[in-house]
CSV table of C-alpha atoms in Angstrom, one decimal:
chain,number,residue,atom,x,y,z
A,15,UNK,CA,22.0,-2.9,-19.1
A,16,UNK,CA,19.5,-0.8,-17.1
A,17,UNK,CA,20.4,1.6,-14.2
A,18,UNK,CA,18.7,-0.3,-11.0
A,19,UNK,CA,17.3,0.3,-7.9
A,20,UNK,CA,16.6,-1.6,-5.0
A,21,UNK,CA,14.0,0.3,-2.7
A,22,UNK,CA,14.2,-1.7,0.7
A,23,UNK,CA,12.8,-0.7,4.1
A,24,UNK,CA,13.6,-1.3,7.9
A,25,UNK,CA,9.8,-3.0,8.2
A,26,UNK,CA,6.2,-3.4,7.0
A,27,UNK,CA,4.4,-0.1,6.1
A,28,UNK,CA,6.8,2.4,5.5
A,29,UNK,CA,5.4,3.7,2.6
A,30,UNK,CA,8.0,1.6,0.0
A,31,UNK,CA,5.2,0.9,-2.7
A,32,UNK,CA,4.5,4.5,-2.5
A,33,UNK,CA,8.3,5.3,-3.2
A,34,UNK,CA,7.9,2.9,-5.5
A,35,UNK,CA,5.4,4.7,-7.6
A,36,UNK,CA,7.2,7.9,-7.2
A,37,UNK,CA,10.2,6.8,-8.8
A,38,UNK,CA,8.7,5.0,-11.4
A,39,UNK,CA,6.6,8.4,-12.5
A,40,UNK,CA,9.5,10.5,-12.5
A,41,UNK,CA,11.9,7.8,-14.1
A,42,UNK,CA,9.6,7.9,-16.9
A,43,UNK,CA,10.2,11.5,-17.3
A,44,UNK,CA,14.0,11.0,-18.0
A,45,UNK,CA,14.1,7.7,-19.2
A,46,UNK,CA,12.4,6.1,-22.2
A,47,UNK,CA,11.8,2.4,-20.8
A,48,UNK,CA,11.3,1.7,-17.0
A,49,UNK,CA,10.6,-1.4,-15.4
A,50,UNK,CA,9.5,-2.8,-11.8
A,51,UNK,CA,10.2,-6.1,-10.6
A,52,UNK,CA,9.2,-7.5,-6.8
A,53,UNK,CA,11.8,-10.3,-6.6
A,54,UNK,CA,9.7,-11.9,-4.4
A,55,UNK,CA,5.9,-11.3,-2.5
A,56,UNK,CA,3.6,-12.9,0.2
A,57,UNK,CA,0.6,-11.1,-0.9
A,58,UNK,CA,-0.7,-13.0,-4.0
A,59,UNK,CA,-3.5,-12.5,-6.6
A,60,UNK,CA,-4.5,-14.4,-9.7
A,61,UNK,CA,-4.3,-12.7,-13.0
A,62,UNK,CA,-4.3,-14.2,-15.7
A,63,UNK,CA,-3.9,-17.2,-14.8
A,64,UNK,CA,-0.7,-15.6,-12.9
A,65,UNK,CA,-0.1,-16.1,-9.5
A,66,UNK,CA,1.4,-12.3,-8.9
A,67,UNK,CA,2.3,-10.0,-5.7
A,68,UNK,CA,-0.3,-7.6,-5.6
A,69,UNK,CA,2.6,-4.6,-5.4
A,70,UNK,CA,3.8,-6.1,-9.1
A,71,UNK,CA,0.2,-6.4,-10.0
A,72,UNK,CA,0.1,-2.4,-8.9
A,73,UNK,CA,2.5,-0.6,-11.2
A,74,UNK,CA,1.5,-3.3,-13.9
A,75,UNK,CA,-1.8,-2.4,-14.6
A,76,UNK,CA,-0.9,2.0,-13.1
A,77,UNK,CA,1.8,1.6,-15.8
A,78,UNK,CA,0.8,-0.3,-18.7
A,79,UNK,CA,3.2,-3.2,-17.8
A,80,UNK,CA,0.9,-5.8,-18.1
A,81,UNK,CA,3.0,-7.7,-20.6
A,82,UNK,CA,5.6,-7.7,-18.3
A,83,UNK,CA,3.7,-9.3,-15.3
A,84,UNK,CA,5.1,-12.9,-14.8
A,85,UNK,CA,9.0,-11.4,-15.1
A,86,UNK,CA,7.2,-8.8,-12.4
A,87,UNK,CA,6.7,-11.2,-9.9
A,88,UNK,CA,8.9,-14.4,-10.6
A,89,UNK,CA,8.4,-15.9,-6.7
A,90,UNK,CA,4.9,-15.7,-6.0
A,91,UNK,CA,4.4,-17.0,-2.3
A,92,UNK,CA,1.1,-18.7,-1.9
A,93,UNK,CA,-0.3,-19.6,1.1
A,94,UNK,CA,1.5,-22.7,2.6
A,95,UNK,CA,4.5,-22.0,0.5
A,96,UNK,CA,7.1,-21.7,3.1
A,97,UNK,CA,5.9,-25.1,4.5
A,98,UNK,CA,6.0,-26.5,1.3
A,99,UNK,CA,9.4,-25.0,1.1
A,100,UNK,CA,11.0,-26.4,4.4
A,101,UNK,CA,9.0,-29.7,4.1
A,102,UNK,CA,11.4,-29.9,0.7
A,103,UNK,CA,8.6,-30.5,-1.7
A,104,UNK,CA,10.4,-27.4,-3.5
A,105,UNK,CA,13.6,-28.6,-3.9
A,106,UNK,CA,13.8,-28.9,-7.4
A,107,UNK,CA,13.4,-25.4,-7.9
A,108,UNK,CA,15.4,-22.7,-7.8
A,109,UNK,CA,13.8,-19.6,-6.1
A,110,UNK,CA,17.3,-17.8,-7.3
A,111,UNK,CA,17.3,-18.9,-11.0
A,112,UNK,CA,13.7,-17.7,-11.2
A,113,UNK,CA,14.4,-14.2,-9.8
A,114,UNK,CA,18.2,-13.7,-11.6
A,115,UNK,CA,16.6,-14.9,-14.5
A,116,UNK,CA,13.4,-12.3,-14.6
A,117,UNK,CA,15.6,-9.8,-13.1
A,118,UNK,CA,18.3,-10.2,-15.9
A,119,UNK,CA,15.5,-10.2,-18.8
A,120,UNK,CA,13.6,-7.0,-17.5
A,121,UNK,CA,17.3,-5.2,-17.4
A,122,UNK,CA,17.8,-6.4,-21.0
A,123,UNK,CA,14.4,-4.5,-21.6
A,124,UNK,CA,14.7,-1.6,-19.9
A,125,UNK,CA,16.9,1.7,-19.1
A,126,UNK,CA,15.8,2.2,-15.6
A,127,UNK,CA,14.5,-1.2,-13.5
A,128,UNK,CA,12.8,-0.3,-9.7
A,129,UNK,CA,12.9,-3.5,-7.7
A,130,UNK,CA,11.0,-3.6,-4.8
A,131,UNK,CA,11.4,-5.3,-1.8
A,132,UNK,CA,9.5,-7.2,0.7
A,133,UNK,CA,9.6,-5.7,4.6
A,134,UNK,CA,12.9,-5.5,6.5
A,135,UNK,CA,16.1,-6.8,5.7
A,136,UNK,CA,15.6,-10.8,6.9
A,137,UNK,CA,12.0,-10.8,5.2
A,138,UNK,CA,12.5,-13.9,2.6
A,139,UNK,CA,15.1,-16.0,5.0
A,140,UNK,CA,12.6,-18.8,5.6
A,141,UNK,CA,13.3,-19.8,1.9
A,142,UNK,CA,16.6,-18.9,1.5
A,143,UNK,CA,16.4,-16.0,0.1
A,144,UNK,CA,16.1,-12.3,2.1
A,145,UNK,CA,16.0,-8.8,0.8
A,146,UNK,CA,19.9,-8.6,1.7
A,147,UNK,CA,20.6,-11.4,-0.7
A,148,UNK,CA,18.8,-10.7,-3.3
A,149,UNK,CA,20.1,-7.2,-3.3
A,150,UNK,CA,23.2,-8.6,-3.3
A,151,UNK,CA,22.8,-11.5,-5.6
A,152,UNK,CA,21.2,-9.3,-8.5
A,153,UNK,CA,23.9,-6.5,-8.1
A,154,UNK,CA,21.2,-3.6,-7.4
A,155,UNK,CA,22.1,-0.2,-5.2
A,156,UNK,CA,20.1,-0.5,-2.1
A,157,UNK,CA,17.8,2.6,-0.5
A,158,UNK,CA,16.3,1.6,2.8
A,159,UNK,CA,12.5,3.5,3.3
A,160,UNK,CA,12.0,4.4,7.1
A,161,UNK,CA,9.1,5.9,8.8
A,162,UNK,CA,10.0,9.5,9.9
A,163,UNK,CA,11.4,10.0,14.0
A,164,UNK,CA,15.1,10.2,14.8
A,165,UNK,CA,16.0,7.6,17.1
A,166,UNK,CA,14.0,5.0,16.0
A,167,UNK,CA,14.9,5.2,12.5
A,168,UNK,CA,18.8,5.4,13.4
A,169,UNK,CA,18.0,2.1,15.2
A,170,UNK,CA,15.9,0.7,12.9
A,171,UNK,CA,18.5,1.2,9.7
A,172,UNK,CA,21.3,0.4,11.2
A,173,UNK,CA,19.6,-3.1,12.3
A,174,UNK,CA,18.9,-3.4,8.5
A,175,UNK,CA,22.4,-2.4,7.9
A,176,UNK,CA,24.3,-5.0,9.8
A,177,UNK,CA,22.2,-7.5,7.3
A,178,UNK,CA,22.7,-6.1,4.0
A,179,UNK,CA,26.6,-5.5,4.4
A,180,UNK,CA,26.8,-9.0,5.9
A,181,UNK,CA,25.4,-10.3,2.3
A,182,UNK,CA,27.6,-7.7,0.8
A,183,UNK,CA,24.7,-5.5,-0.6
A,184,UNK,CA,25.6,-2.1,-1.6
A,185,UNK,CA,23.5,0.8,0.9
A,186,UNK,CA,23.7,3.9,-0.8
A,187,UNK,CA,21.1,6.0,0.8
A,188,UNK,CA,17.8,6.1,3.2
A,189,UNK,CA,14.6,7.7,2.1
A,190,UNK,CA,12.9,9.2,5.1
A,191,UNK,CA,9.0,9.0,4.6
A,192,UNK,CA,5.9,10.0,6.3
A,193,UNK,CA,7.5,12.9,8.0
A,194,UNK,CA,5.2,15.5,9.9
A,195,UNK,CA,6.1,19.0,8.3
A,196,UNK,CA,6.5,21.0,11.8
A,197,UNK,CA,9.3,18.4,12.2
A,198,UNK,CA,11.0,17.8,9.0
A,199,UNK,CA,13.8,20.3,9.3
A,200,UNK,CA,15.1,19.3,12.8
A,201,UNK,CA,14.4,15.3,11.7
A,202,UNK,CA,17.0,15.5,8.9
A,203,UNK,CA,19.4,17.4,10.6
A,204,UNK,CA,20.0,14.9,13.1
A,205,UNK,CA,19.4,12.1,10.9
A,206,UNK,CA,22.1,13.5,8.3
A,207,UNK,CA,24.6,14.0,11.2
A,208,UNK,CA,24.2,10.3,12.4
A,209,UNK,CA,24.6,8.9,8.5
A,210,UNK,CA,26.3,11.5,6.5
A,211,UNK,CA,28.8,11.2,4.2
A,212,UNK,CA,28.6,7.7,3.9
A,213,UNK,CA,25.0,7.0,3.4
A,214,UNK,CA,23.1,9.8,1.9
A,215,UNK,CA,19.9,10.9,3.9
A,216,UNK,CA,17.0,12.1,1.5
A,217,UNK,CA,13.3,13.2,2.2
A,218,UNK,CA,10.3,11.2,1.3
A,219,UNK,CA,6.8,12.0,1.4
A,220,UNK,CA,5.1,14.4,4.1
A,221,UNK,CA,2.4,12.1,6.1
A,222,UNK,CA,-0.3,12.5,4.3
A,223,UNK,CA,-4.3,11.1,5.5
A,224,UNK,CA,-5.0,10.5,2.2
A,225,UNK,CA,-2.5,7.6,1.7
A,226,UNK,CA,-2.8,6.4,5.3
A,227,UNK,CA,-6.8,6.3,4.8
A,228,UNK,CA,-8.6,3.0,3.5
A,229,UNK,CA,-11.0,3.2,0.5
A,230,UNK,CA,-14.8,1.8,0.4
A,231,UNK,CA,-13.0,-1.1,-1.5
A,232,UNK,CA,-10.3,-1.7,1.1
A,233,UNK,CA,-13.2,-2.0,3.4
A,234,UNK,CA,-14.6,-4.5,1.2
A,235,UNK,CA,-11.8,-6.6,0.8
A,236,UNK,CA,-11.1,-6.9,4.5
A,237,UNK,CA,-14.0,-8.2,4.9
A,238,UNK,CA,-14.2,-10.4,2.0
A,239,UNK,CA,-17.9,-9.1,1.5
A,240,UNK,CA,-19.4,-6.9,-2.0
A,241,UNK,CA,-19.5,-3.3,-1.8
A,242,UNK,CA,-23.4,-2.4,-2.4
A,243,UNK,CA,-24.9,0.3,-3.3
A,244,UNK,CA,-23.3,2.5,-5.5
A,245,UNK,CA,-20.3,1.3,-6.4
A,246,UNK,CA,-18.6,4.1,-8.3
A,247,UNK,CA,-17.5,5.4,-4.9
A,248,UNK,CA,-14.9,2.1,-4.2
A,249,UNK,CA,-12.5,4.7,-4.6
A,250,UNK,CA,-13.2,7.3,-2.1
A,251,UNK,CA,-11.2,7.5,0.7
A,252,UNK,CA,-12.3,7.3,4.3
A,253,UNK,CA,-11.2,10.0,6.6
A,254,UNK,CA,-12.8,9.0,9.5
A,255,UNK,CA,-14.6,6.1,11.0
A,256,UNK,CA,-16.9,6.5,13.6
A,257,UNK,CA,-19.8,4.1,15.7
A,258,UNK,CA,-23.5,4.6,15.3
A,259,UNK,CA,-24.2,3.8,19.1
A,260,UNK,CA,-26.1,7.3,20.0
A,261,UNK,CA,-29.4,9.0,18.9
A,262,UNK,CA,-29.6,9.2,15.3
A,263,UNK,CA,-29.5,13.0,16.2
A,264,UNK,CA,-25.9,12.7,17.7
A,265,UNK,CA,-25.1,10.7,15.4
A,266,UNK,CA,-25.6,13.1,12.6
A,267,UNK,CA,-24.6,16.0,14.7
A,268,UNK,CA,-21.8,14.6,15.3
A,269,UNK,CA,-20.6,13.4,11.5
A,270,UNK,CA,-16.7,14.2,10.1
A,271,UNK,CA,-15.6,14.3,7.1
A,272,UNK,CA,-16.2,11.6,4.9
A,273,UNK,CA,-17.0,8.9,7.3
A,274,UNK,CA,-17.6,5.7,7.5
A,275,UNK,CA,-20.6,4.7,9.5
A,276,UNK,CA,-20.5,1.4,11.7
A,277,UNK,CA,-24.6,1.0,12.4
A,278,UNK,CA,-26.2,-2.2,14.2
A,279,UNK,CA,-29.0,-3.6,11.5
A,280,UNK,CA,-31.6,-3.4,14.6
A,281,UNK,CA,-30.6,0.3,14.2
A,282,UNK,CA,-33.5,1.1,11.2
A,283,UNK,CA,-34.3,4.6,12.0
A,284,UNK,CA,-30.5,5.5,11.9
A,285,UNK,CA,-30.3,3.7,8.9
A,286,UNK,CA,-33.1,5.4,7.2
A,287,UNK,CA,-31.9,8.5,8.4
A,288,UNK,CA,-28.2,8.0,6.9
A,289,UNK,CA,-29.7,6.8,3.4
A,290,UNK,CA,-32.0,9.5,3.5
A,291,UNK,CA,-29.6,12.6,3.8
A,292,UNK,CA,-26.9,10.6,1.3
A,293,UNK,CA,-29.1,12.6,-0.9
A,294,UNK,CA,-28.1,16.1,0.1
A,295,UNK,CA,-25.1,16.8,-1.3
A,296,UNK,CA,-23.9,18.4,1.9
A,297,UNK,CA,-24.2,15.2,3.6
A,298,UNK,CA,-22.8,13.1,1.1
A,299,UNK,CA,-19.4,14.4,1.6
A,300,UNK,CA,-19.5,13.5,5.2
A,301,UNK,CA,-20.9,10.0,4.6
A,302,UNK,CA,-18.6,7.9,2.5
A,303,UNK,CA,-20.9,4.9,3.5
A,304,UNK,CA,-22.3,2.2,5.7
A,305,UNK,CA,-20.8,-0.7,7.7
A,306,UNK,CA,-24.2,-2.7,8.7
A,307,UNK,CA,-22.8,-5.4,11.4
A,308,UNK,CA,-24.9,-7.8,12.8
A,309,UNK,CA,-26.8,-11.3,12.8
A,310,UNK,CA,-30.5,-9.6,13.0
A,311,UNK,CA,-32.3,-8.9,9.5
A,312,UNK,CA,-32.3,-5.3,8.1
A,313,UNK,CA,-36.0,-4.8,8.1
A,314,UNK,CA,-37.7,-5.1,4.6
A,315,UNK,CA,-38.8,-1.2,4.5
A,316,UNK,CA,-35.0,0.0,5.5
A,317,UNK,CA,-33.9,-2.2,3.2
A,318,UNK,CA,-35.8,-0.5,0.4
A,319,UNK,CA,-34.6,2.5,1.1
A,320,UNK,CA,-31.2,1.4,1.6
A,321,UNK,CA,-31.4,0.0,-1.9
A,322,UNK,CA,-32.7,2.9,-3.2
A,323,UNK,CA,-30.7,5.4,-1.5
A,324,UNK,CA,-27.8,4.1,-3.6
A,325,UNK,CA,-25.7,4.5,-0.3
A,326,UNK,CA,-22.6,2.2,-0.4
A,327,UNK,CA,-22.5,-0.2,2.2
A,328,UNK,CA,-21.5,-3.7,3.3
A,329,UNK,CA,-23.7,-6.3,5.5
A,330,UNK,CA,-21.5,-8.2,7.6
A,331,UNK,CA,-22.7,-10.7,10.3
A,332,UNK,CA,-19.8,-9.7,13.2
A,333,UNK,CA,-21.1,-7.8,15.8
A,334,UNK,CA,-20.4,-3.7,16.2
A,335,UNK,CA,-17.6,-4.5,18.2
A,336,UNK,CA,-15.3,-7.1,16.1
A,337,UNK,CA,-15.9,-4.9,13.1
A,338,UNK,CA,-14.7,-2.0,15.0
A,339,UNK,CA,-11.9,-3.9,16.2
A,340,UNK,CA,-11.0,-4.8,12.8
A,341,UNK,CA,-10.7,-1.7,10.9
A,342,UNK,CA,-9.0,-0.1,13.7
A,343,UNK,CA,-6.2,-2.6,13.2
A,344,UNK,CA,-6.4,-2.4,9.3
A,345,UNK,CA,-3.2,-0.7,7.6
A,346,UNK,CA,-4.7,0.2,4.1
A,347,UNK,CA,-2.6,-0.9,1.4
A,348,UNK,CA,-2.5,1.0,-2.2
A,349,UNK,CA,-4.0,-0.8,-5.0
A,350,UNK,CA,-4.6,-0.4,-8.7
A,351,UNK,CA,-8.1,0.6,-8.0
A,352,UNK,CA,-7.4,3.1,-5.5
A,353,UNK,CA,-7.1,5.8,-8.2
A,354,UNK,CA,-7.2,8.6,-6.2
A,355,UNK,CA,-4.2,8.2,-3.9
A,356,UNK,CA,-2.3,7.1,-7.5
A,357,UNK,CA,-3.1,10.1,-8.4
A,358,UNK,CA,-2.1,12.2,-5.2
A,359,UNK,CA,1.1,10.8,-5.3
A,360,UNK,CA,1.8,11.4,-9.0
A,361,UNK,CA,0.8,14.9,-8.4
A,362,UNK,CA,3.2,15.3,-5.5
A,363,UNK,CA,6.2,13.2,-6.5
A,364,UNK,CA,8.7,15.9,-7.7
A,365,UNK,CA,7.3,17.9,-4.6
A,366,UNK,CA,8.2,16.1,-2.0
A,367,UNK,CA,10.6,13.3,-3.3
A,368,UNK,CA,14.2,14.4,-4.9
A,369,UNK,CA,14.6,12.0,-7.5
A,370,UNK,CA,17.4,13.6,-9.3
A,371,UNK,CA,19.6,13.2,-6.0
A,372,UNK,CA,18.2,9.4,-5.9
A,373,UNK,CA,19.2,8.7,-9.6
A,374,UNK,CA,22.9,10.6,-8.6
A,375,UNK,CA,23.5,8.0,-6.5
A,376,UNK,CA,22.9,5.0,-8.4
């Protein structure tokens, strides 16, 4: 039977799928077969002919797991699947069977097995099944991701807490993540001194822009639009966002690192300007691309040299504002394409996260 973890978290963005990936690169550097499973997941793709969480869909395809990918992901939540589930036209099946079953297979498979979770503790209730109880129901250790802070995490776990040990799942530790370095030493203390001995208190990652940041093909997925232009870039990360509202000399002035432009398609000198100087390689690393919002036509000469420019962009009809609006709500989500923040945290893993003292405790 495989050693197992369950990595859980006291909410939504926490960093859990980057855990996630951490352990599973430096699992596979002590143990010969490693497995992930995500019991259960609201955010669903189709793959091959699959209905899969896109965290399952993740380490699948940034792993080689692809065989593995519907034992991965055994509750896909679709849209309208918790109405279907409390209207009762689910009752024939058993949300549990399917995820002991997978769960049970993959350990039969595997020497190590990362199970991933889905938000805080009660995430999953609305069809019977939370994090808590399938922690407990699959018999897997439970670490609970928080965001870094002191008093808010103490509150935070210890909300999660009075869940998981009222399903009798076993808490073993709390991986502290996103932690600002000037503050790391004083955060543990305190944190240790409020959990310590009975839950162990270990470091996660350091906050880090580059996994905060959304890619050209995040961008393009919010808005449900294609990435044009060249799309080789999909991958680069965005460090800053900023509106095309002045002169397109303060604009360029005025440019950070690899920004994403919102422009106004009335706005053709700025937009010749900005697909002009993507040529300069000085330039290019401060203009990751083009947001082009707006019900007017791009003029037929800008567009030419728009096209030609090779510039990445994406024409969407909402106005300046609501797209503004929209990627500063955005919380960028890791994907299988977003190779460079895979990368990052592979190259950071045994760094910043102590996997040895996350495997003692299982």
């Amino acid at each position: 039977m495989a050693k197992k973890i369950f990595v859980a978290a006291t909410g939504q963005n926490c960093g859990k799928t980057t855990i996630s990936i951490s352990l599973m690169h430096q699992a596979r550097k002590k143990y010969q077969r490693v497995g992930f499973v995500k019991p259960f997941g609201p955010k669903v793709l189709l793959y091959d002919d699959f209905m899969v969480d896109m965290d399952a869909l993740l380490m699948a395809k940034a792993f080689g797991l692809e065989e593995d990918i519907a034992l991965m992901s055994p509750v896909a939540l679709y849209r309208d699947f918790t109405k279907d589930y409390l209207a009762g036209k689910l009752d024939d099946l058993s949300l549990a069977d399917c995820i002991l079953e997978a769960v049970r297979e993959l350990e039969q498979k595997y020497d190590f097995l990362i199970i991933e979770g889905a938000g805080h503790g009660g995430v999953g209730a609305v069809i019977g099944l939370s994090n808590a109880k399938v922690a407990k129901l699959i018999g897997a250790p439970v670490m609970i991701v928080s965001e870094s802070g002191i008093g808010k995490v103490i509150d935070a776990v210890h909300l999660n807490l009075a869940l998981y040990e009222r399903e009798g799942a076993d808490v073993r530790g709390i991986i502290v993540n996103k932690m600002m370095p000037s503050k790391k030493e004083v955060t543990t203390k305190y944190l240790k001194r409020a959990f310590e001995p009975q839950i162990k208190v270990i470091d996660g990652f350091n906050y880090s822009p580059i996994l905060a940041n959304p890619t050209l093909s995040h961008i393009s997925k919010l808005f449900d639009l294609p990435l044009q232009g060249n799309i080789n870039e999909k991958s680069r990360i965005i460090h800053n966002i900023q509106l095309g509202a002045a002169s397109s000399q303060r604009v360029i002035d005025g440019l950070l690192d690899s920004t994403l432009m919102i422009v106004t398609s009335s706005r053709d000198e700025l937009i010749v300007t900005l697909s002009s100087l993507y040529h300069i390689p000085a330039y290019k690393e401060k203009i990751a691309g083009l947001v082009i919002s707006g019900h007017v036509p791009v003029s037929e000469v800008s567009q030419q040299i728009l096209h030609d420019s090779h510039i990445p962009y994406i024409r969407v009809e909402e106005t300046t504002a609501e797209v503004f609006t929209a990627l500063s709500d955005d919380v960028a989500k890791i994907t299988y394409e977003d190779q460079e923040k895979l990368n990052w945290i592979m190259a950071n893993a045994e760094r910043d996260v102590d996997f040895a003292a996350i495997d003692a405790l299982l």
